[in-house]
Backbone as ProteinMPNN parsed JSONL, in Angstrom:
{"seq_chain_A": "MTDRRRAILEGAARVIARQGVRGLRVADLAAEAGVSTALVYYHFEDRPGILRHALAFIGDRADRYTATLEGGPSARSYDPRRLLEQTLLMEFQDLPEVRENSTAWGELRAHAVFDPELRDELAAAGAAWVAEVAAPLAELCPAAPHATVTAAAERLTALLEGLSVRWLSGLLPLEHARGLMREAIGVELGRLGSHPKRFD", "coords_chain_A": {"N_chain_A": [[0.844, -1.18, 0.0], [0.588, 2.184, -0.881], [2.041, 5.194, 0.545], [0.375, 7.438, 0.339], [-2.114, 6.355, -0.23], [-2.515, 4.909, 2.13], [-2.581, 7.075, 3.902], [-4.957, 8.288, 3.102], [-6.826, 6.312, 3.774], [-6.419, 6.14, 6.545], [-7.229, 8.715, 7.168], [-9.911, 8.503, 6.394], [-10.886, 6.681, 8.304], [-10.613, 8.264, 10.603], [-12.347, 10.441, 10.013], [-14.823, 9.128, 9.699], [-15.095, 8.031, 12.271], [-15.35, 10.377, 13.755], [-17.384, 11.923, 12.507], [-19.275, 10.206, 11.511], [-20.714, 7.99, 8.99], [-22.464, 9.288, 7.266], [-21.522, 11.838, 7.476], [-19.207, 11.814, 6.051], [-17.461, 13.432, 3.732], [-15.948, 13.847, 0.594], [-14.266, 16.03, 0.156], [-13.696, 16.808, 2.8], [-12.392, 14.507, 3.674], [-10.154, 14.506, 1.97], [-8.866, 16.837, 2.876], [-8.336, 16.045, 5.519], [-6.545, 13.962, 5.067], [-4.551, 15.283, 3.795], [-4.315, 15.504, 1.026], [-5.276, 15.905, -2.474], [-8.693, 16.157, -3.684], [-8.937, 14.957, -6.128], [-6.942, 13.008, -6.036], [-7.964, 11.31, -4.102], [-10.222, 10.317, -5.46], [-8.879, 9.102, -7.565], [-7.628, 6.943, -6.313], [-9.81, 5.568, -5.133], [-12.164, 5.778, -6.597], [-15.073, 6.253, -6.055], [-17.529, 7.327, -3.556], [-18.812, 4.997, -2.315], [-16.714, 3.178, -2.845], [-14.669, 4.241, -1.284], [-15.775, 3.794, 1.269], [-15.952, 0.964, 1.332], [-13.224, 0.234, 1.167], [-12.258, 1.552, 3.42], [-13.552, 0.142, 5.453], [-12.312, -2.386, 5.148], [-9.68, -1.627, 5.74], [-9.929, -0.802, 8.428], [-10.631, -3.242, 9.576], [-8.275, -4.731, 9.022], [-6.428, -3.269, 10.496], [-7.369, -3.675, 13.096], [-6.909, -6.422, 13.247], [-4.127, -6.414, 13.337], [-3.525, -5.221, 15.867], [-4.64, -7.043, 17.601], [-3.628, -9.55, 17.084], [-1.085, -10.531, 17.912], [0.409, -12.312, 20.49], [1.026, -11.081, 23.756], [4.335, -10.527, 24.794], [5.389, -11.899, 22.737], [5.175, -14.381, 20.091], [5.259, -17.893, 20.672], [5.764, -21.208, 20.035], [6.134, -23.052, 22.021], [5.013, -21.951, 24.297], [2.41, -21.665, 23.613], [-0.983, -21.0, 24.125], [-4.283, -21.54, 23.897], [-6.373, -20.412, 25.413], [-5.279, -18.07, 26.426], [-4.756, -16.792, 23.988], [-7.405, -16.487, 23.025], [-8.503, -14.786, 25.018], [-6.825, -12.561, 24.713], [-7.33, -11.817, 22.038], [-9.922, -10.84, 22.251], [-9.817, -9.016, 24.438], [-7.924, -7.121, 23.7], [-9.295, -5.321, 22.24], [-10.178, -3.534, 24.03], [-8.479, -1.151, 24.723], [-7.028, 1.764, 25.916], [-6.181, 3.528, 23.763], [-5.541, 5.871, 21.14], [-5.743, 4.846, 18.453], [-7.154, 2.426, 18.786], [-9.548, 3.289, 19.967], [-10.474, 4.955, 17.897], [-10.722, 3.081, 15.806], [-12.683, 1.291, 16.858], [-14.834, 3.027, 17.18], [-15.252, 3.915, 14.532], [-15.886, 1.448, 13.324], [-18.318, 0.907, 14.624], [-19.847, 3.063, 13.643], [-19.932, 2.449, 10.903], [-21.311, 0.032, 11.024], [-23.765, 0.9, 12.106], [-24.608, 2.537, 10.026], [-25.224, 0.671, 8.076], [-27.677, -0.256, 8.873], [-29.605, 1.402, 7.791], [-28.818, 1.733, 5.195], [-28.107, -0.425, 2.659], [-25.645, -0.715, 1.323], [-23.187, -1.514, 2.423], [-23.649, -3.898, 3.651], [-23.018, -6.579, 2.814], [-20.193, -6.59, 2.887], [-19.778, -5.978, 5.598], [-21.021, -8.197, 6.762], [-19.311, -10.238, 5.884], [-16.911, -9.454, 7.132], [-17.716, -9.647, 9.807], [-18.274, -12.402, 9.965], [-15.713, -13.442, 9.566], [-14.456, -12.545, 11.865], [-15.908, -13.883, 13.853], [-15.153, -16.508, 13.191], [-12.434, -16.349, 13.798], [-12.496, -16.064, 16.583], [-13.81, -18.398, 17.228], [-11.944, -20.411, 16.649], [-9.849, -20.753, 18.753], [-11.663, -21.417, 20.805], [-12.673, -23.867, 19.898], [-10.365, -25.403, 20.055], [-9.962, -25.447, 22.801], [-12.224, -26.776, 23.668], [-12.646, -29.462, 22.387], [-14.593, -31.464, 22.06], [-16.975, -30.215, 21.662], [-19.737, -29.485, 19.523], [-19.425, -28.111, 16.214], [-21.317, -26.104, 15.464], [-22.206, -25.241, 17.951], [-19.893, -24.157, 19.059], [-19.479, -22.073, 17.245], [-21.772, -20.535, 17.773], [-21.171, -19.722, 20.386], [-18.936, -18.125, 19.878], [-20.176, -16.139, 18.36], [-21.835, -14.977, 20.3], [-19.889, -13.947, 22.055], [-18.508, -12.074, 20.419], [-20.584, -10.334, 19.796], [-21.239, -9.401, 22.351], [-18.843, -8.106, 22.946], [-18.929, -5.975, 21.106], [-21.134, -4.524, 22.116], [-20.244, -3.915, 24.752], [-18.03, -2.411, 24.09], [-19.152, -0.103, 22.91], [-20.433, 0.96, 25.161], [-18.236, 1.421, 26.834], [-16.72, 3.247, 25.249], [-18.477, 5.389, 25.165], [-18.433, 6.265, 27.731], [-19.983, 5.028, 29.654], [-19.175, 2.752, 30.933], [-16.409, 1.897, 32.975], [-13.083, 1.242, 31.798], [-11.664, -1.036, 32.89], [-13.757, -2.408, 34.076], [-15.309, -3.136, 31.866], [-13.483, -4.86, 30.616], [-13.325, -6.821, 32.608], [-15.958, -7.854, 32.594], [-15.915, -8.976, 30.065], [-13.984, -10.975, 30.364], [-15.306, -12.62, 32.239], [-17.472, -13.452, 30.683], [-16.174, -15.002, 28.769], [-15.358, -17.146, 30.37], [-17.898, -18.137, 31.095], [-18.898, -18.963, 28.592], [-17.024, -20.946, 27.899], [-17.578, -22.757, 29.928], [-20.201, -23.42, 29.227], [-19.739, -24.796, 26.887], [-19.051, -27.206, 27.82], [-16.655, -28.466, 28.563], [-13.568, -28.826, 30.299], [-10.952, -26.442, 30.095], [-8.123, -27.403, 28.171], [-4.739, -28.117, 29.092], [-1.858, -26.477, 27.893], [1.282, -27.03, 27.747]], "CA_chain_A": [[0.0, 0.0, 0.0], [1.374, 3.414, -0.949], [1.883, 6.092, 1.692], [-0.789, 8.317, 0.15], [-3.321, 5.53, -0.088], [-2.656, 4.67, 3.573], [-2.99, 8.343, 4.528], [-6.38, 8.492, 2.799], [-7.613, 5.367, 4.574], [-6.342, 6.593, 7.94], [-8.106, 9.881, 7.241], [-11.308, 8.038, 6.321], [-11.232, 6.122, 9.618], [-10.77, 9.384, 11.551], [-13.554, 11.209, 9.684], [-15.986, 8.282, 10.013], [-15.212, 7.949, 13.734], [-15.74, 11.693, 14.28], [-18.569, 12.511, 11.883], [-20.184, 9.182, 11.01], [-20.643, 7.718, 7.552], [-23.179, 10.351, 6.547], [-20.706, 13.049, 7.515], [-17.993, 11.634, 5.251], [-17.427, 14.169, 2.47], [-14.649, 13.624, -0.037], [-13.435, 17.217, 0.392], [-13.217, 16.729, 4.183], [-11.44, 13.408, 3.711], [-8.927, 14.966, 1.317], [-8.217, 17.766, 3.803], [-7.846, 15.259, 6.66], [-5.405, 13.154, 4.621], [-3.521, 16.159, 3.219], [-4.185, 15.227, -0.409], [-6.326, 16.529, -3.27], [-9.873, 15.316, -3.913], [-8.661, 14.162, -7.333], [-6.166, 11.828, -5.643], [-8.896, 10.402, -3.421], [-11.0, 9.638, -6.512], [-7.956, 8.262, -8.333], [-7.39, 5.694, -5.573], [-11.001, 4.863, -4.657], [-13.211, 5.909, -7.618], [-16.293, 6.932, -5.618], [-17.763, 7.247, -2.115], [-18.927, 3.592, -1.882], [-15.381, 2.567, -2.866], [-13.97, 4.716, -0.081], [-16.34, 3.106, 2.436], [-15.551, -0.451, 1.299], [-11.8, 0.128, 1.489], [-12.09, 1.983, 4.812], [-13.972, -0.992, 6.276], [-11.238, -3.382, 5.091], [-8.535, -1.057, 6.453], [-10.243, -0.853, 9.861], [-10.521, -4.652, 9.958], [-6.86, -5.129, 9.003], [-5.751, -2.603, 11.609], [-7.769, -4.408, 14.307], [-6.184, -7.697, 13.231], [-2.739, -6.175, 13.746], [-3.337, -4.985, 17.295], [-5.153, -8.151, 18.414], [-3.134, -10.846, 16.612], [0.16, -11.001, 18.502], [0.393, -12.538, 21.932], [1.964, -10.267, 24.523], [5.55, -11.274, 25.084], [5.866, -12.525, 21.511], [4.667, -15.729, 19.85], [6.153, -19.011, 20.941], [5.042, -22.478, 19.911], [6.234, -23.766, 23.29], [4.128, -21.375, 25.31], [1.1, -21.418, 23.003], [-2.108, -21.275, 25.015], [-5.468, -21.025, 23.208], [-7.166, -19.557, 26.314], [-4.616, -16.762, 26.417], [-5.004, -16.214, 22.666], [-8.805, -16.094, 22.993], [-8.675, -13.6, 25.852], [-6.137, -11.411, 24.128], [-8.043, -11.414, 20.829], [-11.091, -10.058, 22.647], [-9.514, -7.931, 25.372], [-7.124, -6.072, 23.061], [-10.23, -4.321, 21.721], [-10.388, -2.584, 25.12], [-7.238, -0.468, 25.044], [-7.238, 3.207, 25.892], [-5.236, 4.08, 22.786], [-6.294, 6.578, 20.09], [-6.01, 3.982, 17.298], [-8.194, 1.453, 19.139], [-10.789, 4.061, 20.122], [-10.898, 5.376, 16.554], [-11.142, 1.893, 15.068], [-13.941, 0.786, 17.396], [-15.878, 4.006, 16.884], [-15.52, 3.869, 13.09], [-16.599, 0.181, 13.069], [-19.693, 1.104, 15.079], [-20.516, 3.972, 12.709], [-20.186, 1.702, 9.667], [-22.363, -0.944, 11.323], [-25.018, 1.643, 12.247], [-24.98, 3.011, 8.692], [-25.794, -0.455, 7.321], [-29.081, -0.444, 9.271], [-30.456, 2.199, 6.912], [-28.305, 1.72, 3.828], [-27.561, -1.782, 2.488], [-24.47, -0.786, 0.453], [-22.05, -2.149, 3.083], [-24.067, -5.077, 4.427], [-22.274, -7.787, 2.44], [-18.829, -6.472, 3.411], [-19.855, -6.087, 7.055], [-21.331, -9.595, 7.087], [-18.086, -11.018, 5.671], [-15.969, -9.091, 8.198], [-18.246, -10.225, 11.039], [-18.088, -13.86, 9.915], [-14.283, -13.712, 9.754], [-14.155, -12.307, 13.275], [-16.495, -15.014, 14.584], [-14.294, -17.67, 12.942], [-11.183, -16.137, 14.529], [-12.772, -16.327, 17.998], [-14.223, -19.8, 17.353], [-10.807, -21.327, 16.526], [-9.328, -21.195, 20.059], [-12.728, -22.084, 21.555], [-12.722, -25.256, 19.443], [-9.192, -26.087, 20.601], [-10.157, -25.629, 24.234], [-13.366, -27.679, 23.892], [-12.691, -30.219, 21.129], [-15.774, -32.321, 21.944], [-18.165, -29.401, 21.393], [-20.103, -29.433, 18.094], [-19.006, -26.896, 15.503], [-22.371, -25.08, 15.534], [-22.235, -24.733, 19.317], [-18.7, -23.308, 19.187], [-19.741, -20.864, 16.458], [-22.75, -19.734, 18.515], [-20.45, -19.105, 21.509], [-18.117, -17.045, 19.309], [-21.094, -15.06, 17.982], [-22.24, -14.275, 21.522], [-18.751, -13.19, 22.58], [-18.223, -10.901, 19.581], [-21.699, -9.393, 19.956], [-21.061, -8.772, 23.658], [-17.725, -7.176, 22.846], [-19.385, -4.763, 20.427], [-21.967, -3.771, 23.044], [-19.402, -3.382, 25.827], [-17.172, -1.387, 23.506], [-19.949, 1.119, 22.787], [-20.638, 1.501, 26.507], [-16.95, 1.954, 27.296], [-16.352, 4.436, 24.467], [-19.379, 6.497, 25.481], [-18.238, 6.64, 29.121], [-20.939, 4.375, 30.546], [-18.474, 1.69, 31.67], [-14.951, 2.055, 33.074], [-12.336, 0.294, 30.966], [-11.375, -2.3, 33.573], [-15.015, -3.131, 34.289], [-15.644, -3.752, 30.569], [-12.578, -5.997, 30.435], [-13.725, -7.856, 33.563], [-17.179, -8.488, 32.09], [-15.55, -9.81, 28.913], [-13.324, -12.174, 30.897], [-16.342, -13.476, 32.833], [-18.251, -14.043, 29.589], [-15.355, -16.069, 28.191], [-15.486, -18.283, 31.284], [-19.262, -18.689, 30.971], [-19.015, -19.682, 27.306], [-16.238, -22.183, 27.985], [-18.358, -23.674, 30.762], [-21.344, -23.884, 28.428], [-19.288, -25.758, 25.876], [-19.052, -28.512, 28.49], [-15.347, -29.127, 28.675], [-12.564, -28.038, 30.997], [-9.859, -26.064, 29.188], [-6.95, -28.274, 28.154], [-3.456, -27.435, 29.396], [-0.879, -26.476, 26.794], [2.572, -26.714, 28.392]], "C_chain_A": [[0.89, 1.244, 0.0], [1.1, 4.286, 0.273], [0.639, 6.965, 1.549], [-2.098, 7.54, 0.297], [-3.589, 5.246, 1.395], [-3.13, 5.938, 4.279], [-4.474, 8.613, 4.289], [-7.245, 7.567, 3.655], [-7.571, 5.71, 6.063], [-7.239, 7.808, 8.149], [-9.571, 9.485, 7.223], [-11.75, 7.471, 7.668], [-11.459, 7.24, 10.63], [-12.064, 10.149, 11.297], [-14.806, 10.406, 10.029], [-16.187, 8.205, 11.521], [-15.76, 9.259, 14.307], [-17.1, 12.155, 13.802], [-19.598, 11.495, 11.403], [-20.066, 9.022, 9.504], [-21.331, 8.823, 6.766], [-22.393, 11.652, 6.512], [-19.423, 12.943, 6.713], [-18.144, 12.334, 3.905], [-16.03, 14.029, 1.894], [-13.731, 14.815, 0.198], [-12.867, 17.203, 1.811], [-12.156, 15.63, 4.333], [-10.106, 13.835, 3.115], [-8.154, 15.909, 2.238], [-7.611, 17.019, 4.989], [-6.584, 14.49, 6.294], [-4.274, 13.996, 4.039], [-3.255, 15.887, 1.75], [-5.302, 15.96, -1.15], [-7.528, 15.591, -3.399], [-9.656, 14.434, -5.134], [-7.886, 12.895, -6.983], [-7.042, 10.818, -4.904], [-9.686, 9.616, -4.464], [-10.127, 8.718, -7.352], [-7.774, 6.905, -7.645], [-8.665, 4.897, -5.311], [-12.242, 5.053, -5.518], [-14.443, 6.69, -7.161], [-16.471, 6.728, -4.108], [-17.983, 5.81, -1.633], [-17.581, 2.861, -1.876], [-14.556, 2.978, -1.662], [-14.46, 3.94, 1.134], [-15.914, 1.644, 2.487], [-14.091, -0.615, 1.722], [-11.52, 0.567, 2.925], [-12.478, 0.852, 5.759], [-12.88, -2.055, 6.313], [-10.009, -2.904, 5.868], [-8.734, -1.14, 7.967], [-10.136, -2.29, 10.367], [-9.079, -5.12, 10.016], [-6.108, -4.524, 10.185], [-6.107, -3.289, 12.929], [-7.05, -5.75, 14.383], [-4.759, -7.513, 13.729], [-2.613, -5.989, 15.251], [-3.953, -6.071, 18.172], [-4.46, -9.483, 18.118], [-1.933, -11.386, 17.376], [0.025, -11.157, 20.003], [1.413, -11.634, 22.605], [3.167, -11.127, 24.879], [6.076, -12.022, 23.878], [5.341, -13.936, 21.348], [5.712, -16.795, 20.157], [5.345, -20.296, 20.887], [5.048, -23.226, 21.244], [5.249, -23.261, 24.317], [2.717, -21.107, 24.765], [-0.022, -21.863, 23.928], [-3.368, -20.7, 24.367], [-6.361, -20.164, 24.098], [-6.593, -18.142, 26.334], [-4.852, -16.049, 25.08], [-6.436, -15.696, 22.558], [-9.024, -14.808, 23.787], [-8.021, -12.375, 25.217], [-6.846, -10.911, 22.88], [-9.225, -10.516, 21.172], [-10.715, -8.844, 23.497], [-8.669, -6.827, 24.758], [-8.008, -5.03, 22.384], [-10.557, -3.268, 22.786], [-9.037, -2.028, 25.547], [-7.487, 1.027, 24.926], [-6.157, 3.873, 25.045], [-6.036, 4.747, 21.67], [-6.668, 5.687, 18.906], [-7.144, 3.0, 17.58], [-9.539, 2.156, 19.298], [-11.347, 4.455, 18.75], [-11.434, 4.198, 15.758], [-12.511, 1.406, 15.527], [-15.096, 1.729, 17.083], [-16.255, 3.97, 15.41], [-16.28, 2.587, 12.718], [-18.065, 0.32, 13.465], [-20.483, 2.006, 14.149], [-20.854, 3.256, 11.397], [-21.311, 0.693, 9.872], [-23.72, -0.247, 11.436], [-25.525, 2.136, 10.892], [-25.682, 1.906, 7.891], [-27.238, -0.74, 7.702], [-30.011, 0.236, 8.269], [-30.038, 2.159, 5.45], [-27.595, 0.389, 3.585], [-26.226, -1.864, 1.753], [-23.276, -1.502, 1.094], [-22.403, -3.477, 3.761], [-23.27, -6.335, 4.088], [-20.857, -7.76, 3.006], [-18.805, -6.598, 4.926], [-20.139, -7.52, 7.486], [-20.083, -10.467, 6.943], [-17.069, -10.733, 6.765], [-16.416, -9.69, 9.529], [-18.046, -11.726, 11.091], [-16.626, -14.239, 10.129], [-13.889, -13.544, 11.217], [-14.701, -13.433, 14.145], [-15.614, -16.254, 14.41], [-12.979, -17.56, 13.709], [-11.358, -16.444, 16.023], [-13.132, -17.801, 18.204], [-13.029, -20.756, 17.348], [-10.212, -21.717, 17.881], [-10.398, -21.835, 20.952], [-12.785, -23.568, 21.191], [-11.528, -26.052, 19.969], [-9.373, -26.391, 22.079], [-11.241, -26.649, 24.547], [-13.571, -28.54, 22.645], [-13.915, -31.107, 20.962], [-17.028, -31.526, 21.581], [-18.473, -29.384, 19.896], [-19.741, -28.08, 17.479], [-20.042, -25.776, 15.632], [-22.447, -24.45, 16.918], [-21.06, -23.795, 19.571], [-18.92, -21.993, 18.44], [-20.73, -19.953, 17.176], [-22.087, -19.033, 19.699], [-19.604, -17.938, 21.011], [-18.991, -15.865, 18.892], [-21.541, -14.267, 19.205], [-21.105, -13.411, 22.062], [-18.459, -11.95, 21.737], [-19.341, -9.868, 19.685], [-21.592, -8.669, 21.301], [-19.933, -7.757, 23.598], [-18.159, -5.871, 22.185], [-20.237, -3.902, 21.365], [-21.168, -3.15, 24.175], [-18.512, -2.26, 25.312], [-17.906, -0.055, 23.377], [-20.137, 1.761, 24.158], [-19.351, 2.104, 27.068], [-16.616, 3.259, 26.572], [-17.23, 5.639, 24.798], [-19.324, 6.888, 26.959], [-19.203, 6.005, 30.102], [-20.324, 3.26, 31.376], [-17.001, 2.057, 31.791], [-14.26, 0.937, 32.283], [-12.139, -1.047, 31.661], [-12.643, -3.101, 33.852], [-15.452, -3.828, 32.998], [-14.775, -4.975, 30.326], [-12.949, -7.148, 31.373], [-14.976, -8.59, 33.114], [-16.867, -9.404, 30.911], [-14.875, -11.093, 29.377], [-14.346, -13.146, 31.487], [-17.151, -14.173, 31.745], [-17.48, -15.165, 28.909], [-15.456, -17.322, 29.06], [-16.843, -18.952, 31.19], [-19.385, -19.505, 29.691], [-18.205, -20.976, 27.319], [-16.964, -23.218, 28.848], [-19.54, -24.26, 30.019], [-20.945, -24.93, 27.401], [-19.007, -27.127, 26.494], [-17.726, -29.209, 28.594], [-14.411, -28.216, 29.475], [-11.47, -27.665, 30.005], [-8.68, -27.04, 29.314], [-5.722, -27.462, 28.509], [-2.539, -27.564, 28.194], [0.447, -26.054, 27.398], [3.668, -26.626, 27.364]], "O_chain_A": [[1.831, 1.342, 0.788], [0.078, 4.143, 0.944], [-0.069, 7.204, 2.527], [-3.063, 8.031, 0.884], [-4.726, 5.328, 1.86], [-3.989, 5.874, 5.159], [-5.168, 9.11, 5.177], [-8.27, 7.986, 4.195], [-8.578, 5.582, 6.759], [-7.921, 7.923, 9.167], [-10.384, 10.058, 7.949], [-12.86, 7.746, 8.123], [-12.394, 7.174, 11.427], [-12.796, 10.47, 12.233], [-15.753, 10.954, 10.594], [-17.316, 8.302, 12.004], [-16.554, 9.238, 15.248], [-17.883, 12.71, 14.573], [-20.674, 11.874, 10.939], [-19.406, 9.813, 8.829], [-20.839, 9.247, 5.72], [-22.583, 12.473, 5.615], [-18.629, 13.883, 6.694], [-18.883, 11.866, 3.038], [-15.042, 14.086, 2.626], [-12.534, 14.631, 0.418], [-11.702, 17.541, 2.017], [-11.156, 15.806, 5.029], [-9.05, 13.561, 3.684], [-6.935, 15.797, 2.368], [-6.498, 17.327, 5.415], [-5.662, 14.375, 7.103], [-3.172, 13.495, 3.815], [-2.126, 16.017, 1.276], [-6.173, 16.564, -0.524], [-7.394, 14.377, -3.242], [-10.13, 13.298, -5.178], [-8.133, 11.834, -7.555], [-6.875, 9.609, -5.068], [-9.807, 8.395, -4.367], [-10.585, 7.668, -7.802], [-7.766, 5.86, -8.296], [-8.615, 3.668, -5.269], [-13.296, 4.517, -5.177], [-14.823, 7.674, -7.795], [-15.672, 6.047, -3.465], [-17.394, 5.424, -0.623], [-17.333, 2.024, -1.009], [-13.831, 2.165, -1.088], [-13.653, 3.478, 1.942], [-15.556, 1.135, 3.549], [-13.761, -1.486, 2.528], [-10.636, 0.011, 3.578], [-11.801, 0.628, 6.762], [-12.552, -2.57, 7.381], [-9.374, -3.688, 6.573], [-7.815, -1.507, 8.699], [-9.613, -2.531, 11.455], [-8.692, -5.825, 10.948], [-5.263, -5.176, 10.798], [-5.242, -3.466, 13.787], [-6.629, -6.169, 15.461], [-4.24, -8.357, 14.46], [-1.694, -6.535, 15.861], [-3.797, -6.02, 19.392], [-4.685, -10.457, 18.836], [-1.779, -12.603, 17.476], [-0.42, -10.244, 20.699], [2.519, -11.441, 22.101], [3.032, -12.302, 25.222], [7.094, -12.708, 23.969], [5.086, -14.624, 22.336], [6.904, -16.601, 19.921], [4.36, -20.452, 21.609], [4.101, -23.942, 21.566], [4.712, -24.032, 25.112], [1.929, -20.401, 25.395], [-0.003, -22.979, 24.449], [-3.507, -19.479, 24.294], [-7.043, -19.272, 23.595], [-7.325, -17.155, 26.267], [-5.114, -14.847, 25.05], [-6.661, -14.594, 22.057], [-9.645, -13.863, 23.301], [-8.602, -11.29, 25.192], [-6.955, -9.701, 22.679], [-9.497, -9.544, 20.467], [-11.25, -7.756, 23.287], [-8.692, -5.698, 25.249], [-7.523, -3.967, 21.995], [-11.145, -2.232, 22.476], [-8.514, -2.386, 26.602], [-8.083, 1.496, 23.956], [-5.345, 4.659, 25.532], [-7.095, 4.248, 21.289], [-7.791, 5.764, 18.407], [-7.995, 2.765, 16.721], [-10.557, 1.665, 18.811], [-12.54, 4.305, 18.485], [-12.476, 4.301, 15.111], [-13.391, 1.139, 14.709], [-16.199, 1.289, 16.761], [-17.438, 3.992, 15.069], [-17.201, 2.624, 11.902], [-18.953, -0.101, 12.724], [-21.659, 1.751, 13.888], [-21.941, 3.44, 10.85], [-22.163, 0.519, 9.001], [-24.717, -0.749, 10.917], [-26.73, 2.151, 10.644], [-26.612, 2.173, 7.13], [-27.957, -1.395, 6.947], [-31.074, -0.29, 7.941], [-30.82, 2.513, 4.567], [-26.589, 0.101, 4.234], [-25.707, -2.964, 1.566], [-22.435, -2.044, 0.377], [-21.543, -4.107, 4.377], [-22.886, -7.08, 4.989], [-20.37, -8.759, 3.535], [-17.919, -7.246, 5.484], [-19.564, -8.004, 8.461], [-19.828, -11.333, 7.78], [-16.433, -11.654, 7.276], [-15.59, -10.185, 10.295], [-17.689, -12.272, 12.135], [-16.329, -15.234, 10.791], [-13.083, -14.312, 11.742], [-14.028, -13.885, 15.072], [-15.359, -16.972, 15.377], [-12.467, -18.559, 14.212], [-10.468, -17.019, 16.649], [-12.798, -18.385, 19.236], [-13.091, -21.811, 17.979], [-10.076, -22.911, 18.15], [-10.081, -22.7, 21.767], [-12.927, -24.423, 22.065], [-11.659, -27.233, 20.29], [-8.986, -27.458, 22.555], [-11.185, -27.316, 25.58], [-14.555, -28.367, 21.927], [-14.253, -31.474, 19.837], [-18.046, -32.12, 21.225], [-17.555, -29.279, 19.083], [-19.754, -27.049, 18.151], [-19.682, -24.626, 15.884], [-22.723, -23.257, 17.044], [-21.214, -22.761, 20.222], [-18.583, -20.923, 18.949], [-20.552, -18.735, 17.19], [-22.4, -17.879, 19.988], [-19.56, -16.885, 21.646], [-18.589, -14.712, 19.052], [-21.618, -13.039, 19.162], [-21.331, -12.275, 22.48], [-18.191, -10.882, 22.288], [-19.08, -8.665, 19.664], [-21.827, -7.463, 21.38], [-20.056, -6.66, 24.144], [-17.8, -4.788, 22.648], [-20.076, -2.682, 21.402], [-21.383, -1.989, 24.523], [-18.269, -1.277, 26.012], [-17.352, 0.997, 23.696], [-20.013, 2.978, 24.296], [-19.372, 3.162, 27.696], [-16.271, 4.255, 27.207], [-16.776, 6.781, 24.719], [-20.085, 7.751, 27.396], [-19.244, 6.399, 31.267], [-20.878, 2.864, 32.401], [-16.397, 2.487, 30.809], [-14.796, -0.16, 32.129], [-12.421, -2.092, 31.073], [-12.611, -4.332, 33.863], [-15.911, -4.97, 33.029], [-15.269, -6.012, 29.881], [-12.894, -8.314, 30.98], [-15.055, -9.812, 33.235], [-17.467, -10.469, 30.765], [-15.154, -12.172, 28.853], [-14.262, -14.353, 31.26], [-17.478, -15.353, 31.872], [-18.07, -16.172, 28.516], [-15.62, -18.429, 28.546], [-16.941, -20.179, 31.203], [-19.918, -20.615, 29.707], [-18.661, -21.995, 26.801], [-16.962, -24.409, 28.535], [-19.85, -25.443, 30.156], [-21.716, -25.836, 27.085], [-18.754, -28.094, 25.777], [-17.679, -30.434, 28.705], [-14.456, -26.993, 29.343], [-11.097, -28.481, 29.162], [-8.299, -27.442, 30.414], [-5.67, -26.258, 28.258], [-2.455, -28.618, 27.563], [0.714, -24.861, 27.548], [4.821, -26.37, 27.712]]}, "name": "protein", "num_of_chains": 1, "seq": "MTDRRRAILEGAARVIARQGVRGLRVADLAAEAGVSTALVYYHFEDRPGILRHALAFIGDRADRYTATLEGGPSARSYDPRRLLEQTLLMEFQDLPEVRENSTAWGELRAHAVFDPELRDELAAAGAAWVAEVAAPLAELCPAAPHATVTAAAERLTALLEGLSVRWLSGLLPLEHARGLMREAIGVELGRLGSHPKRFD"}
């Protein structure tokens, strides 16, 4: 990805987080990114193209800050419970990038309620996230049926989205939101009917 293209997508995430999807104007985006409107159109063709690429960028950025285990990856110390918790809890970080990402994701999701142009892309991104959460759940509870594991992952990701909105809007302290998420992980693992396996 070129530096200018990245700057435009970073600008789109900031504008969407601040002003919502309806408030996204190409002129405002160009000013935010420090480029011309012509360059925005050159890279993304039209407003729906900007939104589609911004959604993908936001998803990729979230993958980056949730994918790596703290302390670095190690096959010897691999622990699916730790991976599961980190994948979900890293969405609750008091960092500008995480706040912006979560807010922009919420704005894009809310926009899809009234305008179907992003529904397919949002559905695909949501399904990928559910699959990412389901993978360590399945490792921890190998006897659980696939559909049951997927349902648990859907509940956890839906809860995360709701807790994130409450945290971002100041209704929940950060540590309380993280604590509720940890408790929900324990409940879902218990529901799947298996004690977590040890990975030494």
